[in-house]
């Protein structure tokens, strides 16, 4: 089974965030299209959220607007869906999060990875 991993789809990457990316709006639309398809196909979705320690950076501080998932992102509270939020404080989504075990528990044998900062968190997770 294939799972969808959504890495760091957070406000900090929006035009108002501390780490803005030029294509934020179109990227959010593309990510949400993958989410819609995964939900329709009842595939697992892992939401990955990055948090910095306040001493590391002003960006991605837990509880801040920038650390929140972007509008429309996040797990459904629907009992039929298989979605989970994983929080990380390093680049890779698998380090210390329990993501690998969760994927195995759901018989996932491949993943589609989407999200922000391909050169850091996405590539490290892959």
Phi, psi and omega in degrees: 000146178262138174247157174256128174250121178252108187261118169056042175278076190237158182302333183301337180270356180284169180303333179270355184277174180279348178230056186297141174246146187293334185252027188307310184298314180290326178294318178300317178300317180295317178298314180297329175295319176296320180296315180301316180294315180299319178294317179299322180271004179055043176266151177296145176233125176254119177265124182249126182237127181268136173233130171268156169283141182306333179283346182274320187191160174279348181273148174060031178284128180309135180088351179273159178301318182297329181280344180292152174295148179298158182306133180089350181265155176122161187286147175283147176267031182267129182298333182282341183274152176246087181224146179212145176263129176242132179251136181230158175232019174227175183295316186280137182286343184266344185284109175070018185253340186084005181300315182300314179298317180299317178297315178297318179298337179255019176055036179278129178243355172203158183228149169252122185250131177221165179146202185244158180064062181308322185283356180232273189290320179294310182295322178295322179294319179294000000 
